[in-house]
């Protein structure tokens, strides 16, 4: 691909201007209409590239680049999500390209936002790269428009280089990944990949196939409300019980701000309450399912102890499974990892297999029957106003996708 004129940067700059924020409170699929606008644009671009493609009523885009080899190659899919996280606004994203980055912190013009090398040590290795950021007033949307742009550029390459041999290459762009509803209504038959890769990761070389076991614990605490002027010995304030309970949780272990690497965590993500009812939502995460159960057992003990001090109150304890660790399945298909590692080595990228401290659509897809690890695409500091990507890292992602297609063909 030495002389190839990459299109990934221009595509990325275009896609981030589409506001595709998903909404966790919505009951529709997609959760927000605006995701459909970018989905339609991607469909149009795929059609312009001459690729067989379609979009369903939910906004999932499916495409297939037909095999151009005699060999019997399994169909390989590539997937990225078009929505951006609800936490920070994605309206009116104004991307800034910092060409030929020369090191040091990057100060954004709005809201005093600074991308520091202390928080982003990867920047130390990226002198001379072109870094793209927002202006500080919005997120950038690199998560996962870097993945979308990289896949689209790889499609562009494959459809204009017929000398590059590959089997069926299946493409899909998905909705609502960020609100955990990802893949609802997804048509796995239409996607029709035997194996797939999501493009939704960070540093160059990263390959992730191991994620947390993830569960959500919802604790409801019932108190008793009465006019505060006449409440003596009658009122039971559920808010007080809730805060007592949270206060009992370990402060130097368990929580996300004190754990890293292969450690799991228990994270209180939301409390809502009145005197009568308080609801606490707690994310429970670990690479080991047994540990998840241990955390939950301990949470139950702690809430029971808090309730005990307030006679007349009661609690409900509910566990919702969010996603599973796909490692158990991907381990049974060693080629999937081997070929992506081989592809990276061939183009001079050092592969780094890492556990991911979060879920991607790839884990859901794996449990739906298509084993799917996650590959880097250069997202950094995602879900924040200081989100950034490097153009050169996105180009590496494009090269990786193309090379993976070649390796699968060659080894089949
Ligand atoms: Zn993502």
Coordinates of N, CA and C in Angstrom, one line a residue, residues 71-189:
X71 N -10.1 -19.8 -4.2 CA -10.0 -20.5 -2.9 C -11.3 -20.4 -2.1
X72 N -11.4 -21.4 -1.2 CA -12.6 -21.4 -0.3 C -12.2 -20.7 1.0
X73 N -12.4 -19.4 1.0 CA -12.0 -18.6 2.2 C -13.2 -18.3 3.0
X74 N -13.1 -18.5 4.4 CA -14.2 -18.1 5.2 C -14.5 -16.6 5.1
X75 N -15.8 -16.3 5.1 CA -16.1 -14.8 5.0 C -15.7 -14.1 6.3
X76 N -15.0 -13.0 6.1 CA -14.4 -12.3 7.3 C -15.2 -10.9 7.4
X77 N -15.7 -10.6 8.6 CA -16.4 -9.4 8.7 C -15.6 -8.3 9.5
X78 N -16.0 -7.1 9.2 CA -15.4 -5.9 9.9 C -16.6 -5.1 10.4
X79 N -16.5 -4.6 11.7 CA -17.7 -3.9 12.2 C -17.2 -2.7 13.0
X80 N -18.0 -1.6 12.9 CA -17.8 -0.5 13.8 C -19.1 0.2 14.1
X81 N -19.2 0.9 15.2 CA -20.5 1.5 15.5 C -20.5 3.0 15.2
X82 N -21.7 3.5 14.8 CA -21.7 4.9 14.3 C -22.1 5.8 15.4
X83 N -22.7 5.3 16.5 CA -23.2 6.2 17.6 C -22.0 6.7 18.5
X84 N -22.2 7.9 19.1 CA -21.2 8.3 20.1 C -21.9 8.4 21.5
X85 N -21.0 8.4 22.5 CA -21.4 8.3 23.9 C -22.3 9.4 24.3
X86 N -23.3 9.1 25.2 CA -24.2 10.1 25.7 C -23.6 11.1 26.7
X87 N -22.5 10.8 27.3 CA -22.0 11.5 28.4 C -21.6 13.0 28.1
X88 N -21.0 13.2 26.9 CA -20.6 14.5 26.5 C -21.2 14.9 25.2
X89 N -21.6 16.1 25.0 CA -22.3 16.5 23.8 C -21.6 16.2 22.5
X90 N -22.3 15.8 21.5 CA -21.7 15.5 20.2 C -22.3 16.4 19.1
X91 N -22.9 17.5 19.5 CA -23.6 18.4 18.6 C -22.6 19.5 18.2
X92 N -22.5 19.7 16.9 CA -21.6 20.7 16.3 C -20.1 20.4 16.6
X93 N -19.7 19.2 16.4 CA -18.3 18.9 16.5 C -17.4 19.7 15.5
X94 N -16.4 20.4 16.0 CA -15.6 21.1 15.0 C -14.2 20.6 15.2
X95 N -13.8 19.6 14.3 CA -12.5 18.9 14.5 C -11.4 19.9 14.1
X96 N -10.3 19.7 14.8 CA -9.1 20.5 14.5 C -7.9 19.6 14.2
X97 N -7.3 19.8 13.1 CA -6.1 18.9 12.7 C -4.8 19.6 13.2
X98 N -4.1 19.0 14.1 CA -2.8 19.6 14.5 C -1.8 18.9 13.7
X99 N -1.4 19.5 12.6 CA -0.5 18.8 11.7 C 1.0 18.8 12.3
X100 N 1.6 17.7 12.0 CA 3.0 17.5 12.4 C 3.3 17.9 13.9
X101 N 2.6 17.1 14.7 CA 2.6 17.3 16.2 C 4.1 17.2 16.7
X102 N 4.5 18.2 17.5 CA 5.9 18.3 17.9 C 6.1 18.0 19.4
X103 N 5.1 17.2 20.0 CA 5.3 16.9 21.4 C 4.6 17.9 22.3
X104 N 4.5 17.5 23.6 CA 4.0 18.5 24.6 C 2.4 18.4 24.6
X105 N 1.9 19.2 25.6 CA 0.4 19.2 25.8 C -0.2 19.9 24.6
X106 N -1.5 19.5 24.3 CA -2.3 20.2 23.3 C -3.4 21.0 23.9
X107 N -3.3 22.3 23.8 CA -4.4 23.1 24.4 C -5.5 23.3 23.3
X108 N -6.7 23.1 23.8 CA -7.8 23.3 22.9 C -8.4 24.7 23.1
X109 N -9.0 25.3 22.0 CA -9.4 26.7 22.2 C -10.6 26.9 23.1
X110 N -11.4 25.9 23.3 CA -12.6 26.1 24.1 C -12.6 25.4 25.5
X111 N -13.2 26.1 26.4 CA -13.5 25.5 27.8 C -12.2 25.1 28.5
X112 N -11.1 25.7 28.2 CA -9.9 25.4 28.9 C -9.4 23.9 28.9
X113 N -9.8 23.2 27.8 CA -9.5 21.8 27.8 C -8.0 21.6 27.3
X114 N -7.3 20.8 28.0 CA -5.9 20.5 27.6 C -5.7 19.0 27.6
X115 N -5.1 18.5 26.4 CA -4.8 17.1 26.3 C -3.3 17.0 26.8
X116 N -3.1 16.4 27.9 CA -1.7 16.4 28.5 C -1.0 15.0 28.2
X117 N 0.3 15.1 28.1 CA 1.1 13.9 27.8 C 1.1 13.1 29.1
X118 N 0.8 13.7 30.2 CA 0.7 12.9 31.5 C -0.4 11.9 31.4
X119 N -1.6 12.4 30.9 CA -2.8 11.5 30.8 C -2.7 10.7 29.6
X120 N -1.9 11.1 28.6 CA -1.9 10.4 27.3 C -0.4 10.1 26.9
X121 N 0.2 9.1 27.7 CA 1.6 8.9 27.4 C 1.9 8.4 25.9
X122 N 0.9 7.9 25.3 CA 1.1 7.5 23.9 C 1.6 8.6 23.0
X123 N 1.2 9.8 23.4 CA 1.6 11.0 22.6 C 3.1 11.2 22.4
X124 N 3.8 10.7 23.4 CA 5.3 10.7 23.4 C 5.8 10.1 22.1
X125 N 5.1 9.0 21.6 CA 5.6 8.3 20.5 C 5.1 8.8 19.2
X126 N 4.3 9.9 19.2 CA 3.6 10.3 18.0 C 4.1 11.6 17.4
X127 N 5.3 12.0 17.7 CA 5.9 13.2 17.1 C 5.9 13.1 15.6
X128 N 5.4 14.1 14.9 CA 5.4 14.1 13.5 C 4.0 13.6 12.9
X129 N 3.2 13.1 13.8 CA 1.9 12.6 13.4 C 0.9 13.8 13.3
X130 N -0.2 13.6 12.6 CA -1.2 14.6 12.5 C -2.3 14.2 13.5
X131 N -2.5 15.0 14.5 CA -3.4 14.7 15.6 C -4.7 15.5 15.4
X132 N -5.8 14.8 15.5 CA -7.1 15.4 15.4 C -7.8 15.5 16.7
X133 N -8.3 16.7 17.1 CA -9.1 16.8 18.3 C -10.4 17.6 18.0
X134 N -11.2 17.7 19.1 CA -12.3 18.7 18.9 C -11.9 20.0 19.4
X135 N -12.7 21.0 19.4 CA -12.3 22.4 19.9 C -12.4 22.5 21.4
X136 N -12.8 21.4 22.1 CA -12.9 21.4 23.5 C -14.3 21.5 24.0
X137 N -15.2 21.9 23.1 CA -16.6 22.2 23.6 C -17.5 20.9 23.4
X138 N -17.0 19.9 22.7 CA -17.7 18.7 22.5 C -16.8 17.5 22.6
X139 N -17.3 16.3 22.5 CA -16.4 15.2 22.3 C -16.0 15.2 20.8
X140 N -15.1 14.3 20.5 CA -14.6 14.3 19.1 C -15.5 13.2 18.3
X141 N -15.7 12.1 18.9 CA -16.4 11.0 18.3 C -15.5 10.0 17.6
X142 N -14.2 10.1 18.0 CA -13.2 9.1 17.5 C -13.7 7.7 17.8
X143 N -14.4 7.5 18.9 CA -15.1 6.3 19.3 C -16.5 6.4 18.8
X144 N -16.8 5.8 17.6 CA -16.0 4.9 16.9 C -15.9 5.3 15.5
X145 N -15.9 6.6 15.2 CA -15.8 7.0 13.8 C -14.5 6.8 13.2
X146 N -13.4 6.6 14.1 CA -12.1 6.2 13.6 C -12.3 4.8 13.0
X147 N -13.0 3.9 13.7 CA -13.3 2.6 13.2 C -14.1 2.6 11.9
X148 N -15.1 3.4 11.8 CA -16.0 3.5 10.6 C -15.1 4.0 9.5
X149 N -14.3 5.1 9.7 CA -13.5 5.7 8.6 C -12.4 4.7 8.1
X150 N -11.8 3.9 9.1 CA -10.8 3.0 8.7 C -11.4 1.8 7.8
X151 N -12.6 1.4 8.2 CA -13.2 0.3 7.4 C -13.6 0.8 6.1
X152 N -14.1 2.0 6.0 CA -14.5 2.6 4.7 C -13.3 2.8 3.8
X153 N -12.2 3.2 4.4 CA -11.0 3.4 3.6 C -10.5 2.0 3.1
X154 N -10.6 1.0 3.9 CA -10.2 -0.4 3.5 C -11.1 -0.9 2.4
X155 N -12.4 -0.5 2.4 CA -13.3 -0.9 1.3 C -12.9 -0.2 0.1
X156 N -12.5 1.1 0.2 CA -12.1 1.9 -0.9 C -10.8 1.2 -1.6
X157 N -9.9 0.8 -0.7 CA -8.7 0.2 -1.2 C -9.0 -1.2 -1.9
X158 N -9.7 -2.0 -1.3 CA -10.0 -3.3 -1.8 C -10.8 -3.3 -3.1
X159 N -11.7 -2.3 -3.2 CA -12.5 -2.2 -4.5 C -11.7 -1.6 -5.6
X160 N -10.6 -0.9 -5.3 CA -9.8 -0.3 -6.4 C -8.5 -1.0 -6.6
X161 N -8.3 -2.2 -5.9 CA -7.1 -3.0 -6.1 C -7.5 -4.4 -6.3
X162 N -7.9 -4.8 -7.5 CA -8.4 -6.1 -7.7 C -7.3 -7.2 -7.7
X163 N -6.0 -6.7 -7.7 CA -4.9 -7.7 -7.6 C -4.8 -8.2 -6.2
X164 N -5.4 -7.5 -5.2 CA -5.3 -8.0 -3.9 C -6.4 -9.1 -3.7
X165 N -5.9 -10.3 -3.4 CA -6.9 -11.4 -3.3 C -7.5 -11.6 -1.9
X166 N -8.8 -11.8 -1.9 CA -9.5 -12.0 -0.7 C -10.7 -12.8 -0.9
X167 N -11.2 -13.4 0.2 CA -12.5 -14.0 0.2 C -13.6 -13.0 0.3
X168 N -14.8 -13.4 0.7 CA -15.9 -12.5 0.9 C -15.6 -11.6 2.1
X169 N -15.6 -10.3 1.9 CA -15.4 -9.4 3.0 C -16.7 -8.8 3.4
X170 N -17.2 -9.0 4.6 CA -18.5 -8.5 5.1 C -18.3 -7.3 5.9
X171 N -19.1 -6.3 5.7 CA -18.9 -5.0 6.4 C -20.2 -4.7 7.2
X172 N -20.2 -4.3 8.4 CA -21.4 -3.8 9.0 C -21.1 -2.6 9.9
X173 N -22.0 -1.6 9.8 CA -22.0 -0.5 10.7 C -23.2 -0.5 11.6
X174 N -23.0 -0.4 12.9 CA -24.1 -0.7 13.9 C -24.4 0.6 14.7
X175 N -25.5 0.5 15.4 CA -26.1 1.6 16.1 C -26.0 1.3 17.7
X176 N -26.2 2.4 18.5 CA -26.5 2.2 19.9 C -25.5 1.4 20.7
X177 N -24.3 1.3 20.3 CA -23.3 0.5 21.0 C -23.1 1.1 22.4
X178 N -23.0 2.4 22.4 CA -22.6 3.1 23.6 C -23.7 3.0 24.8
X179 N -24.9 2.7 24.5 CA -25.9 2.6 25.5 C -26.1 1.1 25.9
X180 N -25.2 0.3 25.4 CA -25.3 -1.1 25.8 C -26.4 -1.9 25.2
X181 N -27.2 -1.2 24.3 CA -28.3 -1.9 23.6 C -27.8 -2.4 22.3
X182 N -26.5 -2.3 22.0 CA -25.9 -2.6 20.7 C -26.4 -4.0 20.2
X183 N -26.6 -4.1 19.0 CA -27.0 -5.3 18.3 C -28.4 -5.8 18.5
X184 N -29.3 -4.9 19.1 CA -30.7 -5.2 19.2 C -31.3 -5.1 17.8
X185 N -31.9 -6.2 17.3 CA -32.5 -6.2 16.0 C -31.5 -6.4 14.9
X186 N -30.2 -6.7 15.3 CA -29.2 -6.9 14.3 C -29.4 -8.2 13.5
X187 N -29.3 -8.2 12.2 CA -29.6 -9.3 11.4 C -28.3 -10.1 11.1
X188 N -28.1 -11.1 11.9 CA -26.8 -11.8 11.8 C -26.7 -12.6 10.5
X189 N -27.8 -13.0 9.9 CA -27.8 -13.7 8.6 C -27.4 -12.8 7.5

